[in-house]
């Protein structure tokens, strides 16, 4: 790149950077220093800024969108996510707006600006036949001529259905990233310094913008999601994740085990009435399901009725907070909890502390007494309030099962190491609903908190049986059946096992990840290197370890 071209790139960067909400005194000082370095810097900046302001003036006075010669439809200026594409493109825009000569005729350029408010949704067509679908609170500017197609994403999210034009690039500028395509369908979301690209069809290249001085790039294809932030780009292959990322096109939000903090952030993008989380316990709840993005009231009711949260409807916001399990004033909401049993021969008929006999939606998880081996399937237990050996706190009714209206008793076996870490979970008794059965083990492994067992050290393990009596909020609570339905081995959901994954370059040495046992067994040795095999370390290599 020539010196003149570099100056134009940097000038375009400063024009667009000054539009950002995050512009501060440090940016102003850097900009002033750059301007003082050379008169060429000043000339380039003033020329591009003039064209930029002219485009905004045209948009503000309601100029007709058709600003071009034959064969070109108007297009939307996308939000300036990043630098201007090139001097030629911006200078052509200036010529068009000011009437200056350019080769004796005005340039065949179409340009426009489009935006949506909070909760808005709009589909626009560009001059080359491409279509852009704008999500909530989004601003884009775009320019198309015979040689180039460029879009600037200033903020928000947009889905692009790019018309194929052989030999003609389609470039999107989003902050410190550029996305280049030749014909594809994909979305780009900009959230401050973070840029997320999800590809539905075709192939795109994500790279650092030239004015930022780096040359990192990643090529992603259909089913890929790229998250670029702070000089790093992480690519994940997941067609399902791409579909979830694009659910907004149908007015939906799709959550697959995300925290309430993350879910609230997504809802707040679409609604003026905001969700505010009042404590850490509530923020960490896992949310799963499909929701209407613009119906925050219904989501708040679900959090109150199904997840047992306190929801305060204040002016312009919902304040969410958790209900402490020990509170004497807790309403009878869905509130599964573990109670350590006294002896394995008793039937599990107690409703548990504070559940009462007339409540609804309360589920009890009694675990069998510590034993060296797993008990037989019929040995359910009676929950007693004095037990202190193991404690589990588990507030979530499985969201998908709740939406499907599923309830019933689920029996399971959980294996724990000497530190109280769950190593595996397997369903032993069925509720009659495969989804509810499967989700039970997942939620226990994610949300269960176990005390370290007394008298268990080193590589020793303990296996415990438990029962969850899932009750919908509208169903009166009844006693747990003395003998739950034993599930056939062939019909049981696959056993889940937990491993520790080593996190290099982090203050947290490792974290636990759970997966189907077959997934772990099929993994290659190279992919297992990141994991610390807790079973080998704690079991001494016995046959039960995997």
C-alpha positions in Angstrom: 0.0 0.0 0.0 1.4 3.4 -1.0 2.0 6.1 1.6 -0.9 8.2 0.2 -3.3 5.2 0.5 -2.2 4.6 4.1 -2.9 8.2 5.0 -6.4 8.0 3.4 -7.1 4.8 5.3 -6.1 6.4 8.6 -8.1 9.5 7.8 -11.1 7.4 7.1 -10.5 5.6 10.4 -10.5 8.9 12.4 -13.7 10.1 10.6 -15.6 7.0 11.7 -13.9 6.7 15.1 -15.1 10.1 16.1 -18.7 8.9 15.5 -18.3 6.3 18.2 -20.0 6.7 21.6 -16.8 5.5 23.3 -14.8 8.5 22.0 -12.9 10.0 25.0 -10.1 12.4 25.9 -7.4 9.8 25.1 -8.8 9.3 21.6 -8.9 13.1 21.2 -5.2 13.4 22.2 -4.2 10.7 19.7 -6.2 12.2 16.9 -4.7 15.7 17.6 -1.2 14.2 17.5 -1.8 12.5 14.2 -3.2 15.7 12.7 -0.2 17.7 13.8 2.2 15.2 12.1 1.6 16.4 8.6 -0.4 18.8 6.4 -1.2 15.7 4.3 -3.0 14.2 7.3 -5.1 17.4 7.7 -6.1 17.6 4.0 -7.1 13.9 3.9 -9.2 14.1 7.0 -11.0 17.3 6.1 -11.8 16.0 2.6 -13.3 12.7 3.9 -15.1 14.4 6.8 -16.8 16.8 4.3 -18.1 13.9 2.3 -19.2 12.1 5.5 -21.1 15.1 6.8 -22.8 15.7 3.4 -24.1 12.1 3.4 -25.7 12.7 6.9 -27.2 16.0 5.7 -28.8 14.3 2.7 -30.3 11.7 5.0 -31.5 14.2 7.5 -33.4 16.4 5.0 -35.2 13.4 3.6 -33.5 13.3 0.2 -35.0 10.6 -2.0 -33.0 7.4 -1.7 -32.5 7.0 -5.5 -29.4 9.1 -5.9 -27.8 7.3 -8.8 -27.8 6.8 -12.6 -29.4 4.0 -14.6 -29.5 0.5 -13.1 -28.6 1.4 -9.5 -31.1 1.2 -6.7 -30.5 3.1 -3.5 -28.7 1.4 -0.7 -28.4 2.0 3.0 -25.3 3.6 4.6 -24.5 1.0 7.2 -23.4 2.0 10.6 -19.7 2.9 10.5 -18.4 -0.2 12.2 -14.9 0.6 11.1 -12.8 2.5 8.6 -13.8 3.7 5.2 -13.2 1.3 2.4 -11.0 3.5 0.2 -10.3 7.0 -1.0 -11.9 6.3 -4.3 -15.2 5.3 -2.8 -15.4 8.3 -0.4 -14.1 10.8 -3.0 -16.7 9.5 -5.5 -19.4 10.2 -2.8 -18.1 13.7 -2.4 -18.3 14.3 -6.1 -21.8 13.0 -6.3 -23.0 15.2 -3.5 -21.2 18.4 -4.4 -21.5 18.3 -8.2 -17.7 18.4 -8.8 -16.6 16.9 -12.1 -15.2 13.4 -12.2 -14.1 12.4 -15.6 -16.6 14.8 -17.1 -19.7 13.0 -15.5 -21.0 12.3 -12.1 -20.1 8.8 -10.7 -22.6 6.0 -10.8 -22.9 5.6 -7.1 -25.8 4.7 -4.9 -25.7 5.4 -1.2 -28.0 5.7 1.8 -28.3 5.4 5.5 -30.7 3.1 7.4 -31.4 2.6 11.1 -33.8 0.9 13.5 -34.8 1.9 17.0 -34.9 -0.4 20.0 -37.1 -3.3 19.1 -37.1 -2.4 15.4 -36.7 -4.7 12.4 -36.2 -3.6 8.8 -35.3 -5.2 5.4 -33.6 -3.0 2.8 -32.2 -3.5 -0.7 -28.8 -2.3 -1.9 -28.0 -1.0 -5.3 -26.3 -4.3 -6.4 -29.3 -6.5 -5.6 -28.1 -7.5 -2.1 -30.5 -7.4 0.8 -29.8 -6.3 4.3 -31.9 -7.2 7.3 -31.4 -4.8 10.3 -32.0 -6.0 13.9 -32.9 -3.9 16.9 -31.0 -0.6 17.5 -28.9 -0.8 14.4 -27.3 1.8 12.1 -25.7 1.1 8.8 -24.3 3.2 5.9 -23.5 1.7 2.5 -22.1 2.7 -0.8 -22.2 0.8 -4.1 -20.6 1.7 -7.5 -19.4 -0.2 -10.5 -16.2 -1.3 -8.8 -16.9 -1.7 -5.1 -19.6 -2.5 -2.6 -19.0 -1.3 1.0 -21.1 -1.2 4.2 -20.2 0.3 7.5 -21.9 -1.1 10.6 -21.9 1.6 13.2 -23.7 -0.4 15.9 -26.1 -3.2 16.2 -26.6 -6.3 14.0 -27.5 -7.1 10.4 -28.0 -10.1 8.2 -26.6 -9.9 4.7 -27.9 -11.8 1.6 -25.1 -10.7 -0.8 -25.8 -10.7 -4.6 -23.1 -12.6 -6.5 -21.0 -10.2 -8.6 -18.0 -12.0 -10.0 -14.8 -10.1 -9.4 -16.5 -7.5 -7.2 -15.9 -7.6 -3.5 -18.5 -6.9 -0.8 -16.8 -5.5 2.2 -18.3 -4.7 5.7 -16.4 -2.5 8.1 -17.1 -3.2 11.8 -14.8 -1.4 14.2 -11.3 -3.0 14.0 -12.5 -5.8 11.7 -13.4 -6.1 8.0 -15.5 -8.9 6.6 -15.1 -9.7 2.9 -17.5 -11.8 0.8 -18.2 -12.7 -2.8 -21.7 -14.2 -2.4 -23.1 -15.6 0.8 -25.6 -15.3 3.6 -24.3 -14.3 7.0 -24.9 -12.0 10.0 -22.6 -9.4 11.7 -23.1 -8.1 15.2 -21.1 -5.4 16.7 -21.1 -4.9 20.5 -18.5 -2.3 21.4 -15.1 -3.9 20.5 -16.6 -7.3 20.0 -17.6 -8.4 16.5 -19.6 -11.7 16.0 -19.9 -13.2 12.5 -22.3 -16.1 11.8 -22.3 -17.7 8.4 -25.4 -19.4 7.1 -24.2 -20.0 3.5 -21.0 -19.5 1.6 -17.7 -18.3 2.9 -16.4 -15.0 4.3 -13.0 -13.7 5.5 -12.7 -11.8 8.8 -9.6 -9.7 9.2 -8.1 -6.7 11.0 -8.9 -3.4 9.2 -5.8 -2.0 7.5 -5.7 1.2 9.5 -5.2 -0.9 12.7 -1.8 -2.1 11.5 -2.3 -5.9 12.0 -2.6 -8.6 9.3 -4.6 -11.3 11.2 -7.4 -13.0 9.3 -9.7 -16.0 9.5 -11.8 -17.6 6.7 -15.0 -19.1 7.9 -17.7 -21.1 6.1 -21.3 -22.2 6.5 -22.0 -23.3 10.1 -19.2 -21.2 11.6 -19.3 -18.5 14.1 -16.4 -16.1 14.6 -16.0 -13.9 17.6 -13.4 -11.2 17.2 -12.3 -9.1 20.2 -9.1 -7.5 21.4 -6.9 -8.7 18.6 -8.1 -12.3 18.9 -10.6 -14.3 16.7 -12.1 -17.5 17.9 -14.0 -19.7 15.3 -16.6 -22.3 16.4 -18.1 -24.9 14.1 -21.8 -25.3 15.0 -24.7 -25.1 12.6 -27.1 -25.2 15.6 -25.3 -22.2 17.1 -25.6 -20.3 13.9 -29.4 -21.0 13.8 -29.6 -19.7 17.4 -27.6 -16.6 16.5 -30.1 -15.9 13.6 -33.3 -16.6 15.6 -33.8 -12.8 15.8 -34.8 -12.8 12.2 -38.1 -14.5 13.3 -38.4 -12.2 16.3 -37.1 -14.9 18.7 -34.3 -15.4 21.2 -33.0 -18.9 21.6 -31.1 -19.8 24.7 -29.3 -23.1 25.2 -28.1 -23.1 28.8 -27.0 -19.5 29.0 -26.8 -17.6 32.3 -29.6 -15.3 33.2 -27.1 -12.4 33.0 -26.5 -13.2 29.4 -30.2 -13.7 28.6 -31.1 -10.4 30.3 -28.5 -8.6 28.2 -30.2 -10.0 25.0 -33.7 -9.0 26.1 -32.5 -5.5 27.0 -31.4 -5.0 23.3 -35.0 -5.4 22.2 -37.0 -3.7 24.9 -37.1 -0.3 26.5 -38.2 -1.9 29.7 -35.0 -3.4 31.0 -34.2 -6.4 33.1 -31.9 -5.6 36.1 -30.4 -8.5 38.1 -30.2 -7.8 41.8 -27.7 -10.5 43.0 -25.1 -12.9 42.0 -27.2 -16.0 42.7 -29.8 -14.9 40.2 -27.3 -13.9 37.5 -25.9 -17.4 37.4 -29.2 -19.3 36.8 -29.1 -21.2 33.5 -31.8 -20.4 31.0 -32.9 -22.7 28.2 -35.8 -22.2 25.7 -37.1 -20.1 22.9 -38.7 -16.7 23.7 -40.3 -13.8 21.9 -37.6 -11.1 21.9 -40.1 -8.2 22.4 -42.2 -9.8 25.1 -40.1 -9.1 28.1 -43.2 -9.2 30.4 -43.8 -12.8 29.6 -40.2 -13.7 30.3 -40.3 -11.9 33.6 -43.5 -13.9 34.6 -41.7 -17.1 33.6 -38.7 -16.2 35.8 -41.1 -15.7 38.7 -43.4 -18.6 38.3 -41.0 -21.3 37.0 -37.6 -20.3 38.3 -38.8 -19.0 41.6 -37.2 -15.5 41.4 -38.4 -12.4 43.0 -39.5 -10.0 40.2 -40.2 -6.4 41.1 -42.0 -4.4 38.4 -40.6 -0.9 38.8 -40.9 2.1 36.5 -39.2 1.2 33.3 -37.6 -2.0 34.5 -37.9 -5.4 36.1 -35.6 -6.1 39.1 -34.7 -9.8 39.5 -33.4 -11.4 42.6 -33.1 -14.9 44.1 -35.2 -16.3 46.9 -33.0 -17.8 49.6 -33.9 -21.5 50.3 -33.8 -21.0 54.1 -36.4 -18.1 54.0 -39.5 -18.8 56.0 -41.5 -16.6 53.7 -40.7 -18.5 50.5 -43.8 -19.0 48.3 -44.3 -22.6 47.1 -42.5 -22.3 43.8 -40.4 -24.8 41.9 -37.6 -25.3 44.4 -35.8 -28.7 44.1 -33.4 -29.4 46.9 -31.4 -32.2 48.3 -32.0 -33.7 51.7 -29.7 -36.4 53.1 -31.5 -39.6 54.1 -31.1 -41.6 57.3 -31.4 -45.1 56.0 -31.9 -46.6 52.6 -34.9 -48.8 53.4 -37.3 -45.9 54.0 -39.7 -44.7 51.2 -39.2 -41.1 50.0 -42.5 -39.6 51.1 -41.4 -36.4 52.9 -42.1 -33.2 51.1 -39.1 -31.5 52.6 -38.7 -28.4 54.7 -40.8 -25.4 53.9 -42.6 -27.2 51.1 -45.7 -28.0 53.1 -48.5 -30.3 52.0 -50.5 -27.8 50.0 -47.8 -26.2 47.9 -47.2 -26.8 44.2 -44.1 -27.0 42.1 -41.8 -28.1 44.9 -39.5 -31.0 44.1 -37.5 -33.0 46.6 -34.2 -34.7 45.8 -33.4 -37.3 48.5 -30.1 -39.2 48.1 -29.3 -42.6 49.6 -27.0 -42.9 52.6 -23.3 -43.3 51.8 -22.5 -46.8 50.7 -19.5 -48.5 49.1 -21.6 -49.7 46.2 -24.6 -48.4 44.2 -27.8 -49.5 45.8 -30.5 -51.5 43.9 -32.9 -49.6 41.8 -35.9 -50.0 44.2 -34.1 -48.7 47.2 -35.4 -45.2 47.3 -35.1 -43.2 50.5 -36.9 -41.0 52.9 -35.6 -37.4 53.1 -34.9 -36.3 56.6 -34.2 -32.7 57.6 -31.4 -33.6 60.1 -29.1 -35.0 57.4 -25.8 -33.0 56.9 -23.7 -35.4 55.0 -24.4 -34.1 51.5 -26.1 -30.9 50.4 -27.4 -30.0 46.9 -29.0 -26.7 45.8 -30.7 -26.9 42.5 -33.3 -24.2 41.7 -34.0 -24.8 38.0 -36.9 -26.7 36.6 -35.7 -28.0 33.1 -36.9 -25.2 30.8 -37.7 -27.3 27.8 -39.5 -29.9 29.9 -41.5 -27.1 31.6 -42.5 -25.7 28.2 -43.7 -29.2 27.2 -45.7 -29.6 30.4 -43.6 -32.6 31.6 -43.5 -33.7 35.2 -42.9 -36.8 37.2 -40.4 -38.7 39.3 -36.8 -39.2 38.0 -34.3 -41.5 39.7 -30.6 -41.2 39.2 -27.2 -42.4 40.4 -24.4 -39.9 40.9 -20.7 -40.7 41.5 -18.6 -38.3 43.6 -14.9 -38.1 44.2 -13.2 -37.5 47.6 -13.6 -33.7 47.2 -17.3 -33.9 46.5 -17.0 -33.3 42.8 -19.6 -35.2 40.7 -17.9 -37.5 38.2 -20.9 -39.0 36.5 -24.7 -39.1 36.5 -26.9 -41.9 35.2 -30.7 -42.1 35.1 -32.1 -45.2 36.8 -35.8 -44.5 37.0 -38.0 -42.8 34.4 -40.7 -40.1 34.7 -42.1 -41.4 31.4 -40.7 -38.3 29.6 -37.3 -38.9 27.9 -36.6 -35.1 27.8 -37.3 -34.6 31.5 -35.1 -37.6 32.3 -32.2 -36.4 30.3 -32.4 -32.8 31.5 -32.4 -34.0 35.2 -28.8 -35.3 35.1 -27.6 -32.3 33.2 -29.0 -29.9 35.8 -27.6 -31.9 38.7 -24.1 -31.9 37.3 -24.3 -28.2 36.5 -26.0 -26.9 39.6 -25.4 -29.4 42.4 -23.2 -28.3 45.2 -21.8 -31.1 47.4 -20.0 -31.0 50.7 -16.8 -32.9 51.0 -17.7 -36.3 52.6 -16.3 -37.3 56.0 -13.9 -40.2 56.0 -13.4 -40.3 52.2 -9.9 -39.6 51.1 -7.5 -40.1 48.2 -8.8 -42.1 45.2 -12.0 -43.3 47.1 -15.4 -42.7 45.5 -18.9 -42.9 46.6 -22.0 -43.7 44.6 -25.5 -42.4 45.7 -29.0 -42.8 44.5 -31.4 -40.0 44.4 -35.0 -39.1 43.3 -36.3 -35.9 41.9 -40.1 -35.4 42.0 -40.7 -32.7 39.4 -44.0 -30.9 39.8 -45.3 -28.2 37.6 -46.5 -25.0 39.3 -50.1 -25.8 38.5 -50.0 -29.3 39.9 -50.7 -30.0 43.6 -47.8 -31.7 45.4 -48.3 -35.3 46.3 -46.2 -37.9 48.0 -43.3 -39.5 46.0 -44.3 -43.0 45.0 -42.5 -45.7 47.1 -41.3 -47.6 44.1 -40.6 -45.4 41.0 -40.5 -46.8 37.5 -37.3 -48.6 36.7 -36.0 -47.6 33.3 -34.7 -50.2 30.9 -31.0 -49.9 30.1 -31.7 -49.5 26.4 -34.1 -46.7 27.0 -32.1 -44.8 29.6 -30.4 -41.5 28.5 -26.7 -41.8 28.0 -24.5 -41.5 31.1 -22.8 -38.2 31.6 -19.2 -38.0 32.7 -17.3 -35.0 34.0 -13.6 -34.1 33.3 -11.4 -31.2 34.2 -10.1 -29.1 31.3 -6.8 -27.3 31.8 -7.0 -23.6 31.0 -3.6 -22.3 30.0 -2.8 -18.7 30.5 -5.5 -18.2 33.0 -5.6 -17.5 36.7 -8.1 -20.4 37.0 -6.1 -23.6 36.7 -8.9 -25.8 35.4 -12.7 -26.1 35.1 -15.1 -29.0 35.0 -16.8 -30.0 31.8 -19.5 -32.7 31.5 -20.3 -34.7 28.3 -21.9 -38.0 27.2 -19.6 -40.9 28.0 -19.5 -42.0 24.4 -18.3 -38.6 23.3 -15.3 -38.8 25.7 -14.5 -42.4 24.6 -14.6 -41.4 20.9 -12.4 -38.4 21.4 -8.9 -38.6 19.9 -5.9 -38.7 22.2 -4.8 -35.3 20.9 -8.1 -33.7 21.8 -7.9 -35.2 25.3 -4.6 -33.6 26.1 -6.2 -30.4 27.4 -8.1 -32.5 30.0 -7.0 -33.7 33.4 -8.5 -37.2 33.7 -10.0 -36.9 37.2 -10.9 -40.6 37.1 -7.4 -41.8 36.7 -6.1 -39.3 39.2 -8.7 -40.2 41.8 -9.4 -43.9 41.1 -5.9 -45.2 40.7 -6.7 -46.6 37.3 -9.4 -49.1 38.4 -11.7 -50.7 35.9 -14.5 -48.2 36.9 -12.4 -45.3 35.8 -12.8 -43.8 32.3 
